[in-house]
Tab-separated table of C-alpha atoms in Angstrom:
chain	number	residue	atom	x	y	z
A	1	MET	CA	16.643	20.569	-10.866
A	2	ALA	CA	15.614	16.935	-10.809
A	3	THR	CA	16.306	14.025	-8.514
A	4	LEU	CA	17.122	10.666	-10.071
A	5	THR	CA	17.191	7.349	-8.258
A	6	ILE	CA	19.041	4.346	-9.626
A	7	ALA	CA	19.000	0.776	-8.323
A	8	LEU	CA	22.076	-1.187	-9.343
A	9	MET	CA	23.007	-4.836	-8.823
A	10	ASP	CA	26.223	-5.561	-10.727
A	11	PRO	CA	29.540	-5.950	-8.892
A	12	PRO	CA	32.670	-4.025	-9.888
A	13	TYR	CA	34.939	-5.173	-12.736
A	14	GLU	CA	32.464	-7.591	-14.304
A	15	ALA	CA	29.982	-5.516	-16.254
A	16	GLU	CA	29.879	-2.303	-18.250
A	17	THR	CA	26.669	-1.368	-16.466
A	18	THR	CA	28.470	-0.145	-13.365
A	19	THR	CA	30.606	2.290	-15.368
A	20	THR	CA	27.550	3.417	-17.306
A	21	VAL	CA	25.666	4.183	-14.108
A	22	LEU	CA	28.609	6.217	-12.851
A	23	ARG	CA	28.772	8.041	-16.213
A	24	ILE	CA	25.050	8.818	-15.940
A	25	ALA	CA	25.477	9.973	-12.329
A	26	ASP	CA	28.414	12.176	-13.341
A	27	ALA	CA	26.412	13.748	-16.165
A	28	ALA	CA	23.442	14.337	-13.849
A	29	VAL	CA	25.604	15.933	-11.168
A	30	ARG	CA	27.279	18.191	-13.752
A	31	LYS	CA	23.820	19.334	-14.800
A	32	GLY	CA	22.974	20.206	-11.203
A	33	HIS	CA	20.653	17.285	-10.502
A	34	ARG	CA	20.637	15.137	-7.381
A	35	VAL	CA	21.306	11.413	-7.719
A	36	ASN	CA	20.436	8.585	-5.323
A	37	ILE	CA	22.017	5.185	-5.891
A	38	PHE	CA	20.778	2.082	-4.104
A	39	ALA	CA	23.405	-0.666	-4.351
A	40	TYR	CA	21.837	-4.091	-4.100
A	41	GLU	CA	23.588	-7.476	-3.970
A	42	GLY	CA	27.029	-7.425	-5.661
A	43	ALA	CA	26.920	-3.673	-6.277
A	44	VAL	CA	27.714	-3.085	-2.596
A	45	ASN	CA	31.310	-4.041	-3.454
A	46	LEU	CA	31.641	-0.962	-5.677
A	47	THR	CA	32.264	1.258	-2.655
A	48	MET	CA	34.882	-0.803	-0.816
A	49	LYS	CA	37.538	1.470	0.588
A	50	ASP	CA	40.463	-0.971	0.295
A	51	GLN	CA	40.302	-1.299	-3.485
A	52	ALA	CA	43.806	-0.605	-4.766
A	53	ALA	CA	45.454	0.092	-8.107
A	54	HIS	CA	47.970	-2.483	-9.299
A	55	PRO	CA	50.790	-2.727	-11.842
A	56	ASN	CA	50.231	-4.316	-15.254
A	57	PRO	CA	52.873	-6.961	-16.023
A	58	VAL	CA	51.619	-7.372	-19.612
A	59	LYS	CA	52.426	-3.737	-20.371
A	60	GLY	CA	55.316	-3.580	-17.933
A	61	THR	CA	53.751	-0.587	-16.203
A	62	THR	CA	53.789	0.315	-12.530
A	63	ALA	CA	50.683	0.921	-10.432
A	64	GLU	CA	51.425	4.647	-10.635
A	65	GLU	CA	51.698	4.545	-14.434
A	66	GLU	CA	48.512	2.516	-14.705
A	67	ASP	CA	46.737	5.124	-12.541
A	68	HIS	CA	43.837	2.727	-12.225
A	69	PRO	CA	40.786	4.587	-10.898
A	70	THR	CA	38.963	2.033	-8.791
A	71	THR	CA	35.188	2.170	-8.599
A	72	SER	CA	35.324	3.431	-5.004
A	73	ARG	CA	37.541	6.354	-6.113
A	74	PHE	CA	35.031	7.274	-8.812
A	75	ILE	CA	32.226	7.090	-6.268
A	76	ALA	CA	34.158	9.080	-3.675
A	77	GLY	CA	34.633	11.775	-6.310
A	78	LEU	CA	30.905	11.873	-6.997
A	79	LEU	CA	30.075	11.899	-3.278
A	80	GLY	CA	32.411	14.869	-2.927
A	81	THR	CA	30.053	16.961	-5.042
A	82	GLY	CA	27.422	16.719	-2.318
A	83	GLN	CA	24.822	15.854	-4.965
A	84	LEU	CA	25.071	12.061	-4.710
A	85	ASP	CA	23.582	9.946	-1.956
A	86	TRP	CA	24.628	6.277	-1.911
A	87	ILE	CA	23.006	3.536	0.160
A	88	ASN	CA	24.323	-0.012	0.314
A	89	CYS	CA	21.820	-2.762	1.098
A	90	GLY	CA	22.860	-3.748	4.610
A	91	LEU	CA	21.978	-7.424	4.407
A	92	CYS	CA	23.841	-7.712	1.087
A	93	VAL	CA	26.870	-6.194	2.802
A	94	ASP	CA	26.618	-8.605	5.721
A	95	GLU	CA	26.527	-11.716	3.554
A	96	ARG	CA	29.599	-10.490	1.671
A	97	GLY	CA	31.520	-9.160	4.650
A	98	SER	CA	32.091	-6.003	2.635
A	99	GLY	CA	31.457	-3.254	5.169
A	100	ASN	CA	34.513	-1.022	4.793
A	101	TRP	CA	33.356	1.761	2.491
A	102	VAL	CA	34.576	5.118	1.317
A	103	GLU	CA	33.314	8.044	3.374
A	104	GLY	CA	29.765	9.158	2.718
A	105	VAL	CA	28.244	5.789	1.862
A	106	ARG	CA	25.314	4.797	4.055
A	107	ARG	CA	23.811	1.487	5.143
A	108	GLY	CA	20.158	0.986	4.351
A	109	ALA	CA	17.390	-1.294	3.191
A	110	PRO	CA	14.976	-1.739	0.262
A	111	ALA	CA	12.539	0.558	2.092
A	112	ASP	CA	15.030	3.403	1.560
A	113	PHE	CA	15.016	2.678	-2.161
A	114	PHE	CA	11.212	2.750	-2.179
A	115	LYS	CA	11.164	6.064	-0.304
A	116	TRP	CA	13.672	7.548	-2.742
A	117	SER	CA	11.600	6.343	-5.704
A	118	GLN	CA	8.548	8.145	-4.317
A	119	GLU	CA	10.487	11.381	-3.869
A	120	SER	CA	12.354	11.318	-7.211
A	121	ASP	CA	11.525	12.632	-10.655
A	122	ASN	CA	12.566	9.318	-12.138
A	123	THR	CA	13.800	5.903	-11.073
A	124	LEU	CA	15.946	3.616	-13.146
A	125	VAL	CA	16.113	-0.030	-12.151
A	126	ILE	CA	19.123	-1.897	-13.503
A	127	GLY	CA	19.161	-5.596	-12.701
A	128	THR	CA	22.039	-7.995	-13.141
A	129	LYS	CA	22.001	-10.256	-16.207
B	1	MET	CA	53.884	-29.045	-23.807
B	2	ALA	CA	50.123	-29.078	-24.037
B	3	LYS	CA	48.683	-26.708	-26.618
B	4	ILE	CA	45.930	-24.555	-25.133
B	5	LEU	CA	43.107	-22.813	-27.002
B	6	SER	CA	41.656	-19.923	-24.991
B	7	VAL	CA	38.168	-19.063	-26.255
B	8	VAL	CA	36.878	-15.555	-25.548
B	9	GLU	CA	33.267	-14.651	-26.320
B	10	ARG	CA	32.046	-12.220	-23.633
B	11	ALA	CA	33.041	-8.692	-24.572
B	12	TYR	CA	33.037	-5.197	-23.065
B	13	HIS	CA	31.894	-6.419	-19.669
B	14	GLY	CA	34.103	-4.664	-17.155
B	15	THR	CA	36.748	-3.572	-19.666
B	16	LEU	CA	36.462	0.108	-18.734
B	17	GLU	CA	36.993	-0.561	-15.047
B	18	GLU	CA	39.718	-3.138	-15.714
B	19	GLN	CA	41.336	-1.017	-18.434
B	20	ASP	CA	41.604	-4.212	-20.488
B	21	ASP	CA	39.838	-7.540	-21.079
B	22	THR	CA	40.705	-9.967	-18.309
B	23	ILE	CA	40.954	-13.046	-20.565
B	24	LEU	CA	43.063	-11.372	-23.265
B	25	TRP	CA	45.242	-10.174	-20.396
B	26	MET	CA	45.488	-13.606	-18.789
B	27	SER	CA	46.259	-15.251	-22.133
B	28	HIS	CA	49.113	-12.797	-22.656
B	29	ILE	CA	50.431	-13.388	-19.135
B	30	LEU	CA	50.319	-17.150	-19.680
B	31	LYS	CA	52.178	-16.780	-22.977
B	32	ASN	CA	54.842	-14.775	-21.173
B	33	ALA	CA	54.998	-17.561	-18.571
B	34	GLY	CA	55.849	-20.038	-21.309
B	35	ALA	CA	52.445	-21.434	-22.256
B	36	ASP	CA	51.768	-22.663	-25.784
B	37	ILE	CA	48.501	-20.780	-26.106
B	38	SER	CA	46.236	-19.656	-28.929
B	39	VAL	CA	43.234	-17.346	-28.647
B	40	LEU	CA	39.910	-17.710	-30.435
B	41	LEU	CA	37.664	-14.639	-30.468
B	42	ARG	CA	34.070	-15.594	-31.130
B	43	SER	CA	30.646	-14.019	-30.660
B	44	ASN	CA	30.901	-10.353	-29.548
B	45	ALA	CA	34.610	-10.727	-28.765
B	46	VAL	CA	35.355	-10.587	-32.521
B	47	ASN	CA	34.831	-6.836	-32.084
B	48	TYR	CA	38.026	-6.739	-30.003
B	49	ALA	CA	39.920	-7.130	-33.296
B	50	VAL	CA	38.342	-4.024	-34.870
B	51	LYS	CA	40.884	-1.255	-35.415
B	52	GLY	CA	40.312	2.223	-34.039
B	53	GLN	CA	38.464	1.502	-30.799
B	54	ASP	CA	38.540	4.613	-28.653
B	55	ALA	CA	37.352	4.575	-25.044
B	56	SER	CA	38.981	7.852	-24.112
B	57	GLY	CA	37.325	10.739	-22.362
B	58	VAL	CA	35.688	9.102	-19.344
B	59	THR	CA	35.834	11.241	-16.201
B	60	ILE	CA	33.656	10.433	-13.207
B	61	GLY	CA	33.448	12.624	-10.138
B	62	GLY	CA	36.506	14.519	-11.369
B	63	ILE	CA	38.553	11.297	-11.611
B	64	PRO	CA	39.728	10.653	-15.195
B	65	LEU	CA	40.120	7.205	-16.709
B	66	SER	CA	43.557	8.181	-17.933
B	67	ASN	CA	44.476	4.749	-19.325
B	68	PRO	CA	41.329	3.540	-21.079
B	69	PRO	CA	41.285	0.053	-22.585
B	70	LYS	CA	42.830	-0.313	-26.036
B	71	LEU	CA	41.509	-3.704	-26.961
B	72	ASP	CA	42.604	-3.611	-30.599
B	73	GLU	CA	46.136	-2.858	-29.443
B	74	ASP	CA	45.893	-5.661	-26.878
B	75	VAL	CA	44.948	-8.088	-29.683
B	76	GLU	CA	47.895	-6.790	-31.718
B	77	GLY	CA	50.062	-7.299	-28.633
B	78	LEU	CA	48.983	-10.925	-28.398
B	79	ILE	CA	49.751	-11.494	-32.068
B	80	GLY	CA	53.088	-9.727	-31.649
B	81	ALA	CA	53.930	-12.000	-28.725
B	82	GLY	CA	53.472	-15.009	-30.966
B	83	VAL	CA	49.958	-16.007	-29.922
B	84	ASP	CA	47.953	-17.362	-32.849
B	85	THR	CA	44.782	-15.294	-32.595
B	86	TYR	CA	41.647	-16.222	-34.528
B	87	VAL	CA	38.258	-14.652	-35.180
B	88	VAL	CA	35.218	-16.588	-36.358
B	89	ALA	CA	34.454	-15.338	-39.886
B	90	GLU	CA	30.688	-15.786	-39.600
B	91	ASP	CA	30.618	-13.822	-36.333
B	92	VAL	CA	32.506	-10.975	-38.025
B	93	GLU	CA	30.131	-10.940	-40.996
B	94	GLN	CA	26.994	-11.226	-38.845
B	95	ARG	CA	28.009	-8.025	-37.080
B	96	GLY	CA	28.542	-6.057	-40.277
B	97	ILE	CA	32.276	-5.780	-39.663
B	98	GLY	CA	34.384	-5.524	-42.815
B	99	ARG	CA	37.516	-7.655	-42.940
B	100	GLY	CA	39.525	-4.533	-43.689
B	101	GLU	CA	38.506	-3.180	-40.276
B	102	LEU	CA	40.396	-5.936	-38.459
B	103	VAL	CA	43.909	-5.689	-37.066
B	104	ASP	CA	46.766	-7.095	-39.139
B	105	GLY	CA	47.836	-10.639	-38.406
B	106	ILE	CA	44.477	-11.879	-37.150
B	107	LYS	CA	43.559	-15.305	-38.507
B	108	MET	CA	40.082	-15.912	-39.891
B	109	VAL	CA	38.453	-19.264	-39.135
B	110	GLY	CA	35.072	-20.487	-40.366
B	111	VAL	CA	32.522	-22.187	-38.146
B	112	SER	CA	33.032	-25.400	-40.142
B	113	GLU	CA	36.754	-25.268	-39.317
B	114	LEU	CA	36.300	-24.917	-35.552
B	115	ALA	CA	36.337	-28.685	-34.987
B	116	ASP	CA	39.755	-28.859	-36.661
B	117	LEU	CA	40.965	-25.943	-34.540
B	118	PHE	CA	39.755	-27.640	-31.360
B	119	ASP	CA	41.313	-30.917	-32.498
B	120	GLY	CA	44.616	-29.159	-33.022
B	121	HIS	CA	44.834	-28.227	-29.340
B	122	ASP	CA	45.205	-30.443	-26.271
B	123	ALA	CA	43.080	-28.283	-23.973
B	124	ILE	CA	40.175	-25.941	-24.698
B	125	TRP	CA	39.617	-23.221	-22.118
B	126	HIS	CA	36.205	-21.819	-23.013
B	127	TRP	CA	35.916	-18.768	-20.768
C	1	MET	CA	-0.213	8.984	-24.033
C	2	ALA	CA	3.064	8.564	-22.196
C	3	ASN	CA	6.725	9.194	-22.889
C	4	TYR	CA	8.741	5.981	-22.831
C	5	LEU	CA	12.519	5.812	-22.643
C	6	LEU	CA	13.590	2.250	-23.345
C	7	ILE	CA	17.306	1.807	-22.722
C	8	GLU	CA	18.674	-1.283	-24.443
C	9	SER	CA	22.109	-2.331	-23.205
C	10	ARG	CA	22.024	-5.796	-24.700
C	11	ASP	CA	22.595	-7.080	-28.211
C	12	PRO	CA	20.975	-9.890	-30.170
C	13	PHE	CA	24.219	-11.859	-30.468
C	14	GLU	CA	24.877	-12.505	-26.784
C	15	TYR	CA	21.251	-12.552	-25.664
C	16	GLY	CA	18.384	-14.341	-27.332
C	17	ASP	CA	15.615	-12.025	-26.228
C	18	THR	CA	16.701	-8.628	-27.501
C	19	ARG	CA	13.829	-8.438	-29.974
C	20	TYR	CA	11.606	-8.177	-26.921
C	21	MET	CA	12.599	-4.525	-26.404
C	22	TYR	CA	12.508	-3.601	-30.097
C	23	ASN	CA	9.031	-5.159	-30.414
C	24	LEU	CA	7.863	-3.482	-27.224
C	25	ALA	CA	9.092	-0.128	-28.545
C	26	ALA	CA	7.051	-0.591	-31.716
C	27	ASP	CA	3.943	-1.786	-29.843
C	28	LEU	CA	4.066	1.140	-27.421
C	29	ALA	CA	4.434	3.571	-30.323
C	30	LEU	CA	1.525	1.977	-32.175
C	31	LYS	CA	-0.613	2.666	-29.092
C	32	GLY	CA	0.155	6.368	-29.524
C	33	ASN	CA	2.940	6.740	-26.983
C	34	ARG	CA	6.098	8.708	-27.627
C	35	VAL	CA	8.907	6.167	-27.563
C	36	THR	CA	12.673	6.532	-27.573
C	37	LEU	CA	14.878	3.458	-27.852
C	38	PHE	CA	18.275	4.429	-26.468
C	39	LEU	CA	21.013	1.959	-27.416
C	40	ILE	CA	23.996	1.831	-25.076
C	41	GLN	CA	26.885	-0.547	-24.256
C	42	ASN	CA	26.666	-3.656	-26.478
C	43	GLY	CA	23.196	-2.473	-27.448
C	44	VAL	CA	24.882	-0.330	-30.117
C	45	LEU	CA	26.154	-3.437	-31.943
C	46	THR	CA	22.962	-3.397	-34.029
C	47	THR	CA	23.741	0.040	-35.458
C	48	ARG	CA	26.408	-1.054	-37.969
C	49	THR	CA	25.163	-1.177	-41.516
C	50	GLY	CA	25.388	-4.776	-42.661
C	51	VAL	CA	24.362	-6.471	-39.417
C	52	LYS	CA	22.601	-9.718	-40.347
C	53	ASP	CA	19.008	-10.268	-39.217
C	54	ASN	CA	19.000	-6.843	-37.592
C	55	PRO	CA	16.104	-6.135	-35.188
C	56	LEU	CA	16.333	-2.469	-36.238
C	57	ASP	CA	14.945	-3.493	-39.654
C	58	GLY	CA	11.790	-4.869	-38.056
C	59	LEU	CA	11.477	-1.815	-35.854
C	60	SER	CA	11.647	0.604	-38.760
C	61	GLU	CA	8.822	-1.318	-40.458
C	62	LYS	CA	6.612	-1.921	-37.445
C	63	GLY	CA	7.314	1.220	-35.429
C	64	PRO	CA	8.656	3.973	-37.673
C	65	ALA	CA	7.650	6.607	-35.118
C	66	VAL	CA	10.144	5.254	-32.560
C	67	THR	CA	13.167	7.498	-32.093
C	68	VAL	CA	16.347	5.400	-32.078
C	69	LEU	CA	19.373	6.906	-30.368
C	70	ALA	CA	22.861	5.429	-29.915
C	71	ASP	CA	25.333	6.441	-27.229
C	72	GLU	CA	28.338	8.144	-28.823
C	73	PHE	CA	30.829	6.737	-26.322
C	74	SER	CA	29.590	3.162	-26.741
C	75	LEU	CA	29.959	3.519	-30.521
C	76	ARG	CA	33.468	4.930	-30.298
C	77	GLU	CA	34.471	2.344	-27.704
C	78	ARG	CA	33.642	-0.391	-30.233
C	79	GLY	CA	35.196	1.270	-33.257
C	80	ILE	CA	31.806	1.855	-34.911
C	81	SER	CA	32.120	4.957	-37.078
C	82	GLN	CA	29.209	7.375	-37.193
C	83	GLY	CA	29.330	7.166	-40.977
C	84	SER	CA	28.503	3.459	-40.925
C	85	LEU	CA	25.270	3.638	-38.947
C	86	VAL	CA	21.971	2.129	-40.025
C	87	GLU	CA	19.722	4.801	-41.503
C	88	GLY	CA	17.504	6.420	-38.904
C	89	VAL	CA	19.836	5.923	-35.947
C	90	GLU	CA	20.803	9.219	-34.326
C	91	VAL	CA	23.938	9.673	-32.243
C	92	SER	CA	23.308	10.798	-28.662
C	93	ASN	CA	25.095	10.659	-25.307
C	94	VAL	CA	24.533	10.226	-21.574
C	95	ASP	CA	24.053	13.976	-21.106
C	96	SER	CA	20.977	13.773	-23.335
C	97	LEU	CA	19.928	10.580	-21.566
C	98	VAL	CA	19.967	12.491	-18.262
C	99	ASP	CA	17.860	15.267	-19.824
C	100	MET	CA	15.262	12.657	-20.764
C	101	LEU	CA	15.388	11.004	-17.335
C	102	ALA	CA	14.969	14.378	-15.665
C	103	GLN	CA	11.510	14.725	-17.213
C	104	ALA	CA	9.238	13.400	-14.509
C	105	ASP	CA	6.616	12.177	-16.980
C	106	THR	CA	9.072	9.826	-18.697
C	107	LYS	CA	8.746	6.111	-18.017
C	108	ALA	CA	12.292	4.786	-18.092
C	109	VAL	CA	13.001	1.103	-18.609
C	110	TRP	CA	16.487	-0.420	-18.613
C	111	HIS	CA	17.087	-3.759	-20.297
C-alpha cells in the first residue's frame, strides 16, 4: 500500500479544491493507502471543531433537514479510519486564532511536510489561486 | 426602490461544501427581503443555467453529502421568485453549451447589450 | 523517460494561462515521457464538443500521445453528458487518480 502526502492551502467554503482533496483522500483510504495532509495558510480552518450546520431560509429547511456536513466533520470521518494524518501549520493557526480542531489533528511546521514528502510514494502540492 | 443587478461570474468554487452558490443564494434572500434585484450570469457562471447538473454521490470519511447543490434548480427558483435572470449569449456559445440545454425562463443577453442592461439598473453588484 | 500526471483544475475561461499546462503536456510527451492530463473541477469545461478556441485541439495536434482523462463527477456536476465529449477524452474518476498517484515513479503536478 502507498503513502500519499498532500499540501493544501485553500480555506473551507471558497474553493472546490478542498472538497476534491477530501474526495481523493477518501478514495485513497478506501483503497488501503495512507494519506498525510499538510494544511497551510487558510486550509487550517478546514478542521475547526465549532463549525456548525445551519438552516436554509431560501429553501425553508431546518439545519437538520439541510444535514450540512461541515469540512471538519468530513475530516473527522477520515481521521476515524486511522489511515489519515493531518497537520495544521502552527504559525498559520496562530495568525488566524483558529486553534480549536477536531480530535486527531496535529500542530506542525513546514519541516513536517518535507519529512512526509521524503517518506511518501507521492506528494501533491495544491496551491491557492 | 433602486434596481440592483447582481453579476455572478465565479462558478463551482465552494458549491459542494456550501450546498449551493453563495451569490445565487444571497440574491434570492435579498429578493425575499423585498429587493428589486436581477441576476446576470456571465463567464463560467452561465453553466449554472444548464439543466441536469448532478452532484450526488459524494461521501467522505463515511459522511454523505446528502443534500448536494442543485444549481440549475436554484436558477429556476430565482426565476420562479420573479428575479429576471440573464446569461451572456457569447459565454454560453464559447463553452459549447446549446441553448436547449438551459433552464426555461432564462433570458439571453448579448455582450453588445450589456451596457443597456447596466444602464437599466441603479446599482451594479459585480461579485 | 518519466511518467507525468498533470492535473488541470482550471479552465481557459476564468484563467488566462491554462494553455500552459496543455502545452507542457505536449512538450513533455514529445520528449518521450508518458503523460496523462487529468481534467478535474472546472478543468473539464474544455471537454464539451463545440468549445470555442479549445486548447484540447492544439494538444491533439502537438501531443497526440498525451492521454486526456476527465473526472466523471466533475462532468456530471456541470451537466456535461459523456456523449458530448471532445473526441479522445476518456472518462475517469478519483479512484483511478489515486491509482496513478500511488505509483511512486509518477511525477504529479496540480495546476
